[in-house]
Coordinates of C-alpha atoms in Angstrom, one line a residue:
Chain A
X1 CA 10.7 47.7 38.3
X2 CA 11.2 49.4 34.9
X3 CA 14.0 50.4 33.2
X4 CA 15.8 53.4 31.4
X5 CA 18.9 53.9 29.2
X6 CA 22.0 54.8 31.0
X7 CA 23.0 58.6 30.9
X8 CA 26.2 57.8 29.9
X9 CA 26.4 55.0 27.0
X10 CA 28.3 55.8 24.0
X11 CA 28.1 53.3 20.3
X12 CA 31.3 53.7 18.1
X13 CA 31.6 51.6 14.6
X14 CA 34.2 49.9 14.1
X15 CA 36.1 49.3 11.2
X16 CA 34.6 45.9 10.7
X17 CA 31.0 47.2 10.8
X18 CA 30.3 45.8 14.3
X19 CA 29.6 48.4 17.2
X20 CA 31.4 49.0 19.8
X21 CA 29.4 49.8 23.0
X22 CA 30.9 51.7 26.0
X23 CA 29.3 52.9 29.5
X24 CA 31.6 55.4 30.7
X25 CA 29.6 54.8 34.4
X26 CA 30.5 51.4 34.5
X27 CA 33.6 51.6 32.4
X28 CA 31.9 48.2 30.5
X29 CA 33.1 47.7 27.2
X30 CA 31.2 45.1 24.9
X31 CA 31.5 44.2 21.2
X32 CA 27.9 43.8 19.3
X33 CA 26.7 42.9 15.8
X34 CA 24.9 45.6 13.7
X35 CA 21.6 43.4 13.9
X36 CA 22.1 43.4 18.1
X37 CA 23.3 47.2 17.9
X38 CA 19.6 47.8 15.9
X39 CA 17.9 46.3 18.3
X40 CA 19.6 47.8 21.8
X41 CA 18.8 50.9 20.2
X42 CA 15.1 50.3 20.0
X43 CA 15.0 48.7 23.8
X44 CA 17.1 51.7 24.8
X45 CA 13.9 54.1 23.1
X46 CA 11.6 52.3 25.1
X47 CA 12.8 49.5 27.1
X48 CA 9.5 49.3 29.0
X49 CA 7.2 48.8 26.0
X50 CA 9.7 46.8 24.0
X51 CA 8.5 42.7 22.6
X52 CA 11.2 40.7 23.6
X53 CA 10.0 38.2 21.6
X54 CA 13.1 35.5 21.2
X55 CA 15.9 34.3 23.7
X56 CA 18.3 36.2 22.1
X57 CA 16.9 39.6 22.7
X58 CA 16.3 38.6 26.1
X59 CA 19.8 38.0 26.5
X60 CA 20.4 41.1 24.9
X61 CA 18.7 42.3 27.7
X62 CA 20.1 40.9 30.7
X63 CA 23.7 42.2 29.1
X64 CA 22.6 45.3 28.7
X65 CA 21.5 45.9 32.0
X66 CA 24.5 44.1 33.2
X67 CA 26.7 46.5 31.5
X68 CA 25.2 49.4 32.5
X69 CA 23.2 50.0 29.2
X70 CA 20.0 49.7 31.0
X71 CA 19.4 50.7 34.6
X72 CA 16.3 50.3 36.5
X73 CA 14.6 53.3 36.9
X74 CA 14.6 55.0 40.1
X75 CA 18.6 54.3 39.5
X76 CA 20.6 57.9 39.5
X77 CA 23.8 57.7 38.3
X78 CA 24.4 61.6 38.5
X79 CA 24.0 61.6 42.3
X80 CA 25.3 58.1 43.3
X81 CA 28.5 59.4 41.4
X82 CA 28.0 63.0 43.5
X83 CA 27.8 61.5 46.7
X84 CA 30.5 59.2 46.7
X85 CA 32.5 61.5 45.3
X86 CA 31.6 64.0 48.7
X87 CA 31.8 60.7 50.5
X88 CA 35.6 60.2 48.9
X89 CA 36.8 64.2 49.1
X90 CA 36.0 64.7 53.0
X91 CA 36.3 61.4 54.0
X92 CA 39.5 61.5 57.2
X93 CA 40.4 58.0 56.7
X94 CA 43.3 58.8 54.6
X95 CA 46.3 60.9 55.0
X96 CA 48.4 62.2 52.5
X97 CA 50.9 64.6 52.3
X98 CA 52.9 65.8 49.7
X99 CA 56.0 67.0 51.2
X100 CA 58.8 69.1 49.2
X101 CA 61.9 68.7 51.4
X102 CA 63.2 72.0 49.5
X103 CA 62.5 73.6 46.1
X104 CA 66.3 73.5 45.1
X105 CA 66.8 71.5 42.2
X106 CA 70.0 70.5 40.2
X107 CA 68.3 71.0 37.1
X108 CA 67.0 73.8 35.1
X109 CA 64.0 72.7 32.5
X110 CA 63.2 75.5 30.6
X111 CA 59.7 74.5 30.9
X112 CA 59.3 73.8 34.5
X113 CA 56.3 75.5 36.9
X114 CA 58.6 76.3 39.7
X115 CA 60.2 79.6 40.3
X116 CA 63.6 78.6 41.0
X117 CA 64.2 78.8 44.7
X118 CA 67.2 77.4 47.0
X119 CA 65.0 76.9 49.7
X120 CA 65.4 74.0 52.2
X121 CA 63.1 72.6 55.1
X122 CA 64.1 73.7 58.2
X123 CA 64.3 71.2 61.3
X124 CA 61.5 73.8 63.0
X125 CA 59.4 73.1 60.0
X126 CA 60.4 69.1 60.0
X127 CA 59.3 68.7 63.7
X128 CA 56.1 70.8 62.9
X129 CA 55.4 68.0 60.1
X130 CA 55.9 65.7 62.6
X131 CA 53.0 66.9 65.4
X132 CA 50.7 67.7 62.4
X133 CA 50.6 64.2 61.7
X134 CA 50.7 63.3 65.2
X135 CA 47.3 65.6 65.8
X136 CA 45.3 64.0 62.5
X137 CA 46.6 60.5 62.6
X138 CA 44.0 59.2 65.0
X139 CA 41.0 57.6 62.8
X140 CA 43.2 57.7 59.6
X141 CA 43.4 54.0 58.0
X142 CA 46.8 54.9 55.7
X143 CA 49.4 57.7 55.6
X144 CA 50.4 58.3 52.1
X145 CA 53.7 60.4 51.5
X146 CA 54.8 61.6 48.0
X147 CA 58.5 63.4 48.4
X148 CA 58.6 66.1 46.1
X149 CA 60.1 69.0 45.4
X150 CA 62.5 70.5 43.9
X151 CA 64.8 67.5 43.9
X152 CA 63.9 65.3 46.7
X153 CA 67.0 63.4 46.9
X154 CA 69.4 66.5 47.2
X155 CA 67.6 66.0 50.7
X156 CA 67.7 62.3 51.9
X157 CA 68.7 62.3 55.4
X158 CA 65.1 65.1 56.2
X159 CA 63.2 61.9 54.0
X160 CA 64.9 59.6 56.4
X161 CA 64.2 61.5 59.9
X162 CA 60.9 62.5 59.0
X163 CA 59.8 58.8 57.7
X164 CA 61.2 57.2 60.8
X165 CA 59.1 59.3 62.8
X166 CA 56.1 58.7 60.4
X167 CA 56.3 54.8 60.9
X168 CA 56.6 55.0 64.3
X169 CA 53.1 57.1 64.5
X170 CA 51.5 54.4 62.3
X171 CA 52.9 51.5 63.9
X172 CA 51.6 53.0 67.6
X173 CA 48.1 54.1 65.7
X174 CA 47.6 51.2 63.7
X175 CA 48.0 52.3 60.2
X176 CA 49.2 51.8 57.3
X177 CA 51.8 53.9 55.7
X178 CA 52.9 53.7 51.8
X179 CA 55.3 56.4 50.2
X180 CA 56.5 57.3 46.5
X181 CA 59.1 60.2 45.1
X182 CA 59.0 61.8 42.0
X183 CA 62.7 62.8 41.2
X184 CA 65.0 63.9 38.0
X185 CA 66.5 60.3 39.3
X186 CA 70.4 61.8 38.6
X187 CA 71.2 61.0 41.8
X188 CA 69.4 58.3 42.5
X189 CA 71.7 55.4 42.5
X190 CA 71.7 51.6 43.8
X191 CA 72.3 52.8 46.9
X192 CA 69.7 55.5 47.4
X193 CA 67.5 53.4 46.3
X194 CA 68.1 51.2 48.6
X195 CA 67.9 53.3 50.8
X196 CA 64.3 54.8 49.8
X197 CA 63.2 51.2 49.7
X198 CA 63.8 50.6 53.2
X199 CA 61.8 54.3 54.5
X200 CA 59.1 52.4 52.3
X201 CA 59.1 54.1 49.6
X202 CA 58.1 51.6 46.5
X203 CA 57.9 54.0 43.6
X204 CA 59.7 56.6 41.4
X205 CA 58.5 58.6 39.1
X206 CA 61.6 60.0 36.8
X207 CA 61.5 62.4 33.6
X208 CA 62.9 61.5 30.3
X209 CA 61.8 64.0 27.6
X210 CA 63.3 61.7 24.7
X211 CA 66.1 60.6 23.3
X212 CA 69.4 61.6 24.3
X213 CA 69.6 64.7 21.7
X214 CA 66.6 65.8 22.7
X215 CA 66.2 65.1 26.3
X216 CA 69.9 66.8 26.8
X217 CA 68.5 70.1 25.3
X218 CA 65.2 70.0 27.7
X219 CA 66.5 68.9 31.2
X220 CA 69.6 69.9 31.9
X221 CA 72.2 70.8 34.9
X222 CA 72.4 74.1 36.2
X223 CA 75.9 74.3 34.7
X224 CA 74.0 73.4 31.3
X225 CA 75.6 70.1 31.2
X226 CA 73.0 67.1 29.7
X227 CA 71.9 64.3 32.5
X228 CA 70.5 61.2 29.6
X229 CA 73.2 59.2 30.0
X230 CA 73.1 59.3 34.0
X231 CA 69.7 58.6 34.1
X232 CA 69.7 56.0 32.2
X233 CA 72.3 54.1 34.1
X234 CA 70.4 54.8 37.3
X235 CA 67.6 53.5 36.0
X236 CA 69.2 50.3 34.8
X237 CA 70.6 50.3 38.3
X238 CA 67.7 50.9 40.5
X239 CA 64.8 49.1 38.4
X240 CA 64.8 45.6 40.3
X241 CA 64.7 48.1 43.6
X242 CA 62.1 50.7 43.3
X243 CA 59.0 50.4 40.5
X244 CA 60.0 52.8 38.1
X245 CA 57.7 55.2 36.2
X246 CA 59.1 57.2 33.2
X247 CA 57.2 60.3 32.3
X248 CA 57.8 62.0 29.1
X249 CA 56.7 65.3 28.6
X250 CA 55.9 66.1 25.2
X251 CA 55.1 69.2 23.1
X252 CA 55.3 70.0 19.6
X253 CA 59.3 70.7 19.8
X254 CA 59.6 66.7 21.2
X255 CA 56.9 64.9 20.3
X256 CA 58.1 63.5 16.8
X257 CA 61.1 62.0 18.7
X258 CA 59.8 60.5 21.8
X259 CA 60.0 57.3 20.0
X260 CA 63.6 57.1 19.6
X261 CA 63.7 56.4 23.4
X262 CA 61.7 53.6 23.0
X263 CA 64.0 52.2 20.8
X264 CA 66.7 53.2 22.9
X265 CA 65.1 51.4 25.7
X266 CA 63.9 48.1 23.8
X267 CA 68.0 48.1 23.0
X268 CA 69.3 48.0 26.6
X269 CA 66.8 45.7 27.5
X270 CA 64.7 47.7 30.2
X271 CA 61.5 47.1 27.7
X272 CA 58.9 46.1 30.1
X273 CA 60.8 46.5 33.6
X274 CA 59.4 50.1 34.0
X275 CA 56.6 51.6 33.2
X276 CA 56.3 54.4 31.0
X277 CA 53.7 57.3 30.3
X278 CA 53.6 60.3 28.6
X279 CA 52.7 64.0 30.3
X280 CA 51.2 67.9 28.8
X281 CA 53.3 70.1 29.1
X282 CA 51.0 73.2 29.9
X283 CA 52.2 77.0 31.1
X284 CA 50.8 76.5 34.6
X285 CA 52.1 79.0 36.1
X286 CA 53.8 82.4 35.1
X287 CA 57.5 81.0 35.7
X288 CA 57.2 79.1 32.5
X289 CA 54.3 81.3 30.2
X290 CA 57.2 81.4 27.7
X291 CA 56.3 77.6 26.3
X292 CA 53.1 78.4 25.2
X293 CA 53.7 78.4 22.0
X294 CA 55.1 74.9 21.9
X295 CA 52.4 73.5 24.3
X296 CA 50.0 70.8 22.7
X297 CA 46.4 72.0 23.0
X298 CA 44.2 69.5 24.8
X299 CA 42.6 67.9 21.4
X300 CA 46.1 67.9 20.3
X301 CA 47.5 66.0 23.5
X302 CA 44.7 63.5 23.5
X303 CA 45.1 62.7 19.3
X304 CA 49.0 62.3 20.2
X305 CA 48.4 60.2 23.7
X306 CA 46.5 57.6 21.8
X307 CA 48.6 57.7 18.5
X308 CA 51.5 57.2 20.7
X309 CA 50.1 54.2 23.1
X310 CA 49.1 52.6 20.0
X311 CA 52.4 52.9 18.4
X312 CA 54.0 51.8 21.5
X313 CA 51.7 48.5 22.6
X314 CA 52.0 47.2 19.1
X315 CA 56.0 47.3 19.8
X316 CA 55.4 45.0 23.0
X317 CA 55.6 48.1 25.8
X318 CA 53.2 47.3 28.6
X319 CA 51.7 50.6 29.1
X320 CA 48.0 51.4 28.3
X321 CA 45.7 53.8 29.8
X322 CA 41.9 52.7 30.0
X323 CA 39.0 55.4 30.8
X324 CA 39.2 54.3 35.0
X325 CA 35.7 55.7 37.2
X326 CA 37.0 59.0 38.6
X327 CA 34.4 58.6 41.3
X328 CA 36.4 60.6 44.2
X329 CA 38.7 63.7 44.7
X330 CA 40.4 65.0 41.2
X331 CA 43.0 64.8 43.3
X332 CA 44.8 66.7 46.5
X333 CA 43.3 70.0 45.7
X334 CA 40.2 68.8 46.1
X335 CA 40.2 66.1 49.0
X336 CA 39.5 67.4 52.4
X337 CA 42.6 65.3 54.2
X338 CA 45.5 66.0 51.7
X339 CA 48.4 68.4 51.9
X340 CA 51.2 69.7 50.3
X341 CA 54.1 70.7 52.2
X342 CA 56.7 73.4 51.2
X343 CA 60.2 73.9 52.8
X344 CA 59.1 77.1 54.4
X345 CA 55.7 75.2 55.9
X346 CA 53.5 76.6 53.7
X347 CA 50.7 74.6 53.3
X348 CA 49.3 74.4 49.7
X349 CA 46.4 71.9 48.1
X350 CA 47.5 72.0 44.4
X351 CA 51.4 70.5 43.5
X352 CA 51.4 73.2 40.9
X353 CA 51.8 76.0 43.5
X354 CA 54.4 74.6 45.8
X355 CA 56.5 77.6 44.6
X356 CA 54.0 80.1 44.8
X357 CA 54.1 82.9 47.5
X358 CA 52.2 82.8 51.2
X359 CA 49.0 84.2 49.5
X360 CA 48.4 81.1 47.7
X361 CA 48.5 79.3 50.6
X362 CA 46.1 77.6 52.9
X363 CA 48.1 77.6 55.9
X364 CA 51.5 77.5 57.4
X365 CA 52.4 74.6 59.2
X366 CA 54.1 77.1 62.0
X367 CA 51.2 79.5 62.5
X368 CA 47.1 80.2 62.9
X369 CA 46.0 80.4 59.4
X370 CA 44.5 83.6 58.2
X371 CA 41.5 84.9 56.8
X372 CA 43.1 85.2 53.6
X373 CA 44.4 81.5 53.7
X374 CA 41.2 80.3 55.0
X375 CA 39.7 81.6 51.8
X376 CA 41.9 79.7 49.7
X377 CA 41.3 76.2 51.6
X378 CA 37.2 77.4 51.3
X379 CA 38.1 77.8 47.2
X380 CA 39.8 74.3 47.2
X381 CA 37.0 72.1 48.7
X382 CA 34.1 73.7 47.1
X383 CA 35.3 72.9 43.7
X384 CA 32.2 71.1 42.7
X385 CA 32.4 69.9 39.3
X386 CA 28.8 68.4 40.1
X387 CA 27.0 72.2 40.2
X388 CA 28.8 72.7 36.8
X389 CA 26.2 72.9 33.9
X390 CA 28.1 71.3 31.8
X391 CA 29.9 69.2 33.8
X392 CA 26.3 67.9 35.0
X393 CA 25.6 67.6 31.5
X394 CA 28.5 65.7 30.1
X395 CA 28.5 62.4 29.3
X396 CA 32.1 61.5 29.9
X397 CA 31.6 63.1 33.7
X398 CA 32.5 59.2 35.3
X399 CA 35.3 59.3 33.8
X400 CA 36.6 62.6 33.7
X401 CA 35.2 64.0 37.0
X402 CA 35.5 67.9 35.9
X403 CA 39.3 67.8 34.8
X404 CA 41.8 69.3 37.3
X405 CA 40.9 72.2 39.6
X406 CA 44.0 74.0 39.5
X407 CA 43.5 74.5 35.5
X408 CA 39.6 74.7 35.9
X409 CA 40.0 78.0 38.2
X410 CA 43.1 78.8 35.8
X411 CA 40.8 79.2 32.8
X412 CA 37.8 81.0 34.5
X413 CA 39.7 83.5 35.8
X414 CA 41.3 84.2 32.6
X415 CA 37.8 84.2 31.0
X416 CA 39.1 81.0 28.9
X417 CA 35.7 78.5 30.0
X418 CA 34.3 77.3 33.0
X419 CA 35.8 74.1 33.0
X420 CA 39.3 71.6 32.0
X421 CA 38.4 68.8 30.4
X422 CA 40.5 65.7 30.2
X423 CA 41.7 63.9 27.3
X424 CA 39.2 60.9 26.8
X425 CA 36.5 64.1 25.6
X426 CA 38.4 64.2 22.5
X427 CA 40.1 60.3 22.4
X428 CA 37.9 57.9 24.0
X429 CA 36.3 56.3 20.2
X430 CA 40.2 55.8 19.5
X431 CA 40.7 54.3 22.9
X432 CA 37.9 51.8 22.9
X433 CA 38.7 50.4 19.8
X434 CA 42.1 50.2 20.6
X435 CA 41.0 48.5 23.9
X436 CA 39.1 46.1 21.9
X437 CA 42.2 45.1 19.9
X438 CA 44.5 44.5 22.7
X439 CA 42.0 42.4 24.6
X440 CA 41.1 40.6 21.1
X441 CA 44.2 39.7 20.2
X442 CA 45.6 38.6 23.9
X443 CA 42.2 36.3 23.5
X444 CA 43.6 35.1 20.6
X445 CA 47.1 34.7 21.9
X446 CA 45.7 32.8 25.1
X447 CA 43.8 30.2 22.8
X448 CA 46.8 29.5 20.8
X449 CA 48.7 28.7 23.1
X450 CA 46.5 26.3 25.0
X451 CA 45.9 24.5 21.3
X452 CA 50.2 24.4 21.5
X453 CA 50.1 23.1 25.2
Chain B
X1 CA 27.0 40.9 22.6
X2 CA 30.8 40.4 23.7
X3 CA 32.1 41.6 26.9
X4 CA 35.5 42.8 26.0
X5 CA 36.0 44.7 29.3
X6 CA 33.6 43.1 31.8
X7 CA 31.3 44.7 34.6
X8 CA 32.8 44.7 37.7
X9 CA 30.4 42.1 39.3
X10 CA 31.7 39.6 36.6
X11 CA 35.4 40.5 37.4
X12 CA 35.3 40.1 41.1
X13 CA 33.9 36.7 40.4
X14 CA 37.2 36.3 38.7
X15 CA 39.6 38.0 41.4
X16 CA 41.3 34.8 42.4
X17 CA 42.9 34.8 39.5
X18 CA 43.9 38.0 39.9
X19 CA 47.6 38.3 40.9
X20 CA 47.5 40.9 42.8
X21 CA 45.0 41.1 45.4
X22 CA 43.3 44.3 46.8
X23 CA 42.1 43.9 50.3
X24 CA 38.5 43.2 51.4
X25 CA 37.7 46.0 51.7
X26 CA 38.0 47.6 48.7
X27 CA 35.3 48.5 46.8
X28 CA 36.8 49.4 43.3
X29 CA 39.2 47.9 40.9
X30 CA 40.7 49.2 37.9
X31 CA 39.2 48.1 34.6
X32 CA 42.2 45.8 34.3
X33 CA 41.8 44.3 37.5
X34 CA 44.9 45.3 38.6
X35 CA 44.9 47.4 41.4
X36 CA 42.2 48.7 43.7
X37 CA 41.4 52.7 43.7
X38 CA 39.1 52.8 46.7
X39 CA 40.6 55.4 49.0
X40 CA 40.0 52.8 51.7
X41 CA 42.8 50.5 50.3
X42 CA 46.6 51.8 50.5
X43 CA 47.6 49.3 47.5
X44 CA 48.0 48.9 44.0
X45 CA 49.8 47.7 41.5
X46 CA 50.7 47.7 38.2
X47 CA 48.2 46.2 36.0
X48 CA 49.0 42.2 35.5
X49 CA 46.7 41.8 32.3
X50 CA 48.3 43.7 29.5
X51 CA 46.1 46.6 30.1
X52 CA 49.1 48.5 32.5
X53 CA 48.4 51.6 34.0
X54 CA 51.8 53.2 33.7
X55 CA 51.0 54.9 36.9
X56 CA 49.9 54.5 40.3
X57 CA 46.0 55.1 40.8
X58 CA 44.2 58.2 40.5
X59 CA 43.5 58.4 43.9
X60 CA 46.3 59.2 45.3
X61 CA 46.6 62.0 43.6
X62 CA 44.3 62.4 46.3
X63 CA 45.7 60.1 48.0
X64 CA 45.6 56.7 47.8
X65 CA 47.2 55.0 45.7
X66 CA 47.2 57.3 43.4
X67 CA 50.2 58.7 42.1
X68 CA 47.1 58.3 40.8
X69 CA 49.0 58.2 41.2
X70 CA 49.1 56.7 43.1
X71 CA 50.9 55.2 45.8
X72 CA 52.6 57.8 45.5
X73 CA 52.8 58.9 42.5
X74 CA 52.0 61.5 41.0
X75 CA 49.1 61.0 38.8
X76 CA 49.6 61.3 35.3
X77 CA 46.7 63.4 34.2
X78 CA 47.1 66.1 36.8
X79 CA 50.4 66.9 37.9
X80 CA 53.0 67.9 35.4

């Protein structure tokens, strides 16, 4: 069988004059002398032609291909990666819903996507949840829930009903069923959390936009009122409960301080017992157009994401992002069996919309869909990344997947581009070689301390 | 030529020394071996080598695990 280069290899130098070698189909990272690099790159030319005329180049050889450098040649990697990805997006197997319980919220973030809205669920829409499941749940392996909103916890006891009833339809269907919130976590205390813990849900995601100066000015009360300290003392209160993810979204107006809350957290001693990540803040929608100014470009974002996890993992955080295969749905826009849920039953496919009028939607929960939502669920599920040009072209696509629908239709209907990119396009040298580091030095950390046992 | 982050074959090999284990049927791992993002698996969990994914798996932005989120989450590239 012969052989041909991967589409998607990529060499870096490092600083020490060795190459770094990363297959963004395989996600493979290897570290090679200039004198092996010289050679993979002739094999690579020709692999089928090419003397391997010592043991060493024969071993080059079998790494290579073992890696993913060099793939036999009737391999595809374009349409493997397109057909598992169909095979991923309209696969039923899976359930998940994200369900906003209401879009109230007691906070006002100057910079959030939602319209403010003090709608709740009603109990008509609650039981409809409830026989939607019941009528999909048949061949599904796992129900996933994400609570959103809004706030989510300004709405507990609908959480608690309408998981009880969930669990009771996966318990008599056989499937599994896994849930996670995404709150402002102000009222989120021991007890909630216990309480969450029990209706199975395992994770939080909570926003802290820096330190307390900073994140008092951004994500505030309604009455204007700051929320750091509160949050903080949940956090400290709930972390041994629930897994705890802190997301801080940063823009030019935070981004210089996001690393006084690291040292804020390092001194109350949560370091390490949550996880922590930062986000883009990006105008999604019209209800917050006015932070464009202060939002990060994507080659911005990505040259600060990577400055920043470097700063952080060299401080002891545990929180690194490595290039992952992307091989299925971008996410639930895009995936056949996913939903988002809105307090009025309006049925959505993109999180970003969950405040958006009826003609957004896909569906209500309470009625027939129309033609009009029918063409929105149609627009959804044939985002296709894979017919792009130069999506098909890219060689990042594994790991990137064509970028998030809801921005990719964004920009082409503002004439902006026909696709959204993600950060590794503009990061992933910086990444690999700060991979390399990490695993270097935890090599080296290993050895020494088998030498002092 | 040093693997620093191996192929997947090689890191199966290694999964019993994986902490946490993804079920059988799972077909993917993260790069760090730490949680599965095949949309057949419900589970994942934070990375146990160093290399932690702050956030559930990607999938579930699509569901699965997901908050990419994962497990609920809310994954960390696409949702704001």
């Amino acid at each position: 069988m012969g052989l041909k280069p991967s589409r998607y290899n990529h060499f870096f130098e490092a600083e020490d004059g060795n190459i770094l070698a990363f297959n963004a189909y395989t996600t493979v990272l290897a570290l090679m002398t200039k004198e092996e690099y010289e050679i993979t790159q002739n094999i690579l030319k020709d692999p089928n032609n090419f003397s391997f005329n010592s043991k060493e180049e024969l071993e080059l050889k079998e790494n290579l291909k073992k890696g993913g450098f060099l793939i036999e040649e009737d391999d595809d990697e374009f349409e493997s990666l397109k057909l598992k990805n169909r095979i991923d997006r309209f696969s039923n197997s899976y359930l998940g819903l994200t369900i906003v319980p209401t879009l109230n919220c007691n906070f006002n973030c100057f910079y959030c996507y939602e319209e403010k809205k003090k709608i709740d669920m009603s109990k008509e829409v609650e039981d409809a949840i409830v026989k939607f499941v019941r009528n999909r749940i048949n061949n599904v392996k796992s129900l996933s829930v994400s609570w959103y909103g809004g706030e989510p916890t300004l709405r507990i006891e609908q959480i608690e009903r309408l998981t009880k009833k969930f669990k009771k339809l996966c318990k008599e269907k056989g499937c599994s069923y896994s849930a996670g919130i995404v709150s402002n976590g102000y009222l989120l205390d021991r007890d909630m959390a216990k309480t969450l813990k029990r209706l199975s849900v395992n994770s939080v995601q909570i926003t802290i936009d820096g330190p307390k100066e900073v994140h008092d000015k951004r994500r505030v009360l309604r009455n204007g009122k700051g929320t750091f300290d509160k949050i903080i003392d949940n956090i400290k209160n709930i972390h041994d409960i629930l897994r705890v993810s802190v997301r801080v979204n940063v823009d030019r107006d935070n981004a210089e301080r996001v690393f006084e809350l690291f040292d804020y957290i390092e001194k109350i001693g949560l370091k390490n017992k949550i996880s922590i990540n930062i986000g883009h803040v990006k105008d999604y929608t019209d209800a917050c157009l006015g932070i464009a100014k202060n939002c990060f470009s994507l080659p911005e974002f990505a040259k600060f994401k990577v400055f920043f996890q470097e700063k952080i993992i060299k401080r002891g955080f545990s929180s690194f992002e490595y290039p992952r295969v992307r091989m299925g749905a971008a996410c639930t826009a895009d995936r056949l069996n996913t939903f988002v849920i809105t307090p009025n039953g309006n049925i959505f496919k993109c999180w970003t919309e969950v405040a958006f009028s009826e003609e957004y939607s896909v569906g209500n929960i309470l009625k027939e869909p129309t033609s009009a939502q029918k063409r929105n669920w149609r627009k959804w599920l044939l985002w296709d990344p894979y017919e792009n040009p130069e999506c098909i072209h890219c060689n990042i696509l594994p790991i990137c997947n064509g970028g998030c629908p809801y921005m990719g239709y964004k920009l082409r209907e503002e004439g902006k581009g026909n696709q959204q990119c993600v950060f590794w396009k503009y990061n992933l040298e910086k990444i690999v070689k700060l991979t390399t580091y990490l695993k270097l030095r935890s090599k080296e950390k290993e050895k020494e301390s088998l030498k002092d046992s | 030529m040093q693997f620093i982050i191996e192929p997947l074959k090689e890191k199966r090999k290694k999964k019993a020394k994986i902490k946490f284990q993804c079920p059988d049927e799972c077909t993917e791992y993260c790069p760090a071996d730490c949680y599965c993002f095949d949309p057949s698996c419900g589970g994942h969990e934070l990375c146990m080598d160093g290399l932690n994914y702050p956030t559930p798996c990607p999938t579930q932005c699509g569901g699965l695990a997901r908050p990419c989120s994962p497990d609920t989450g809310v994954c960390p590239i696409f949702h704001p």
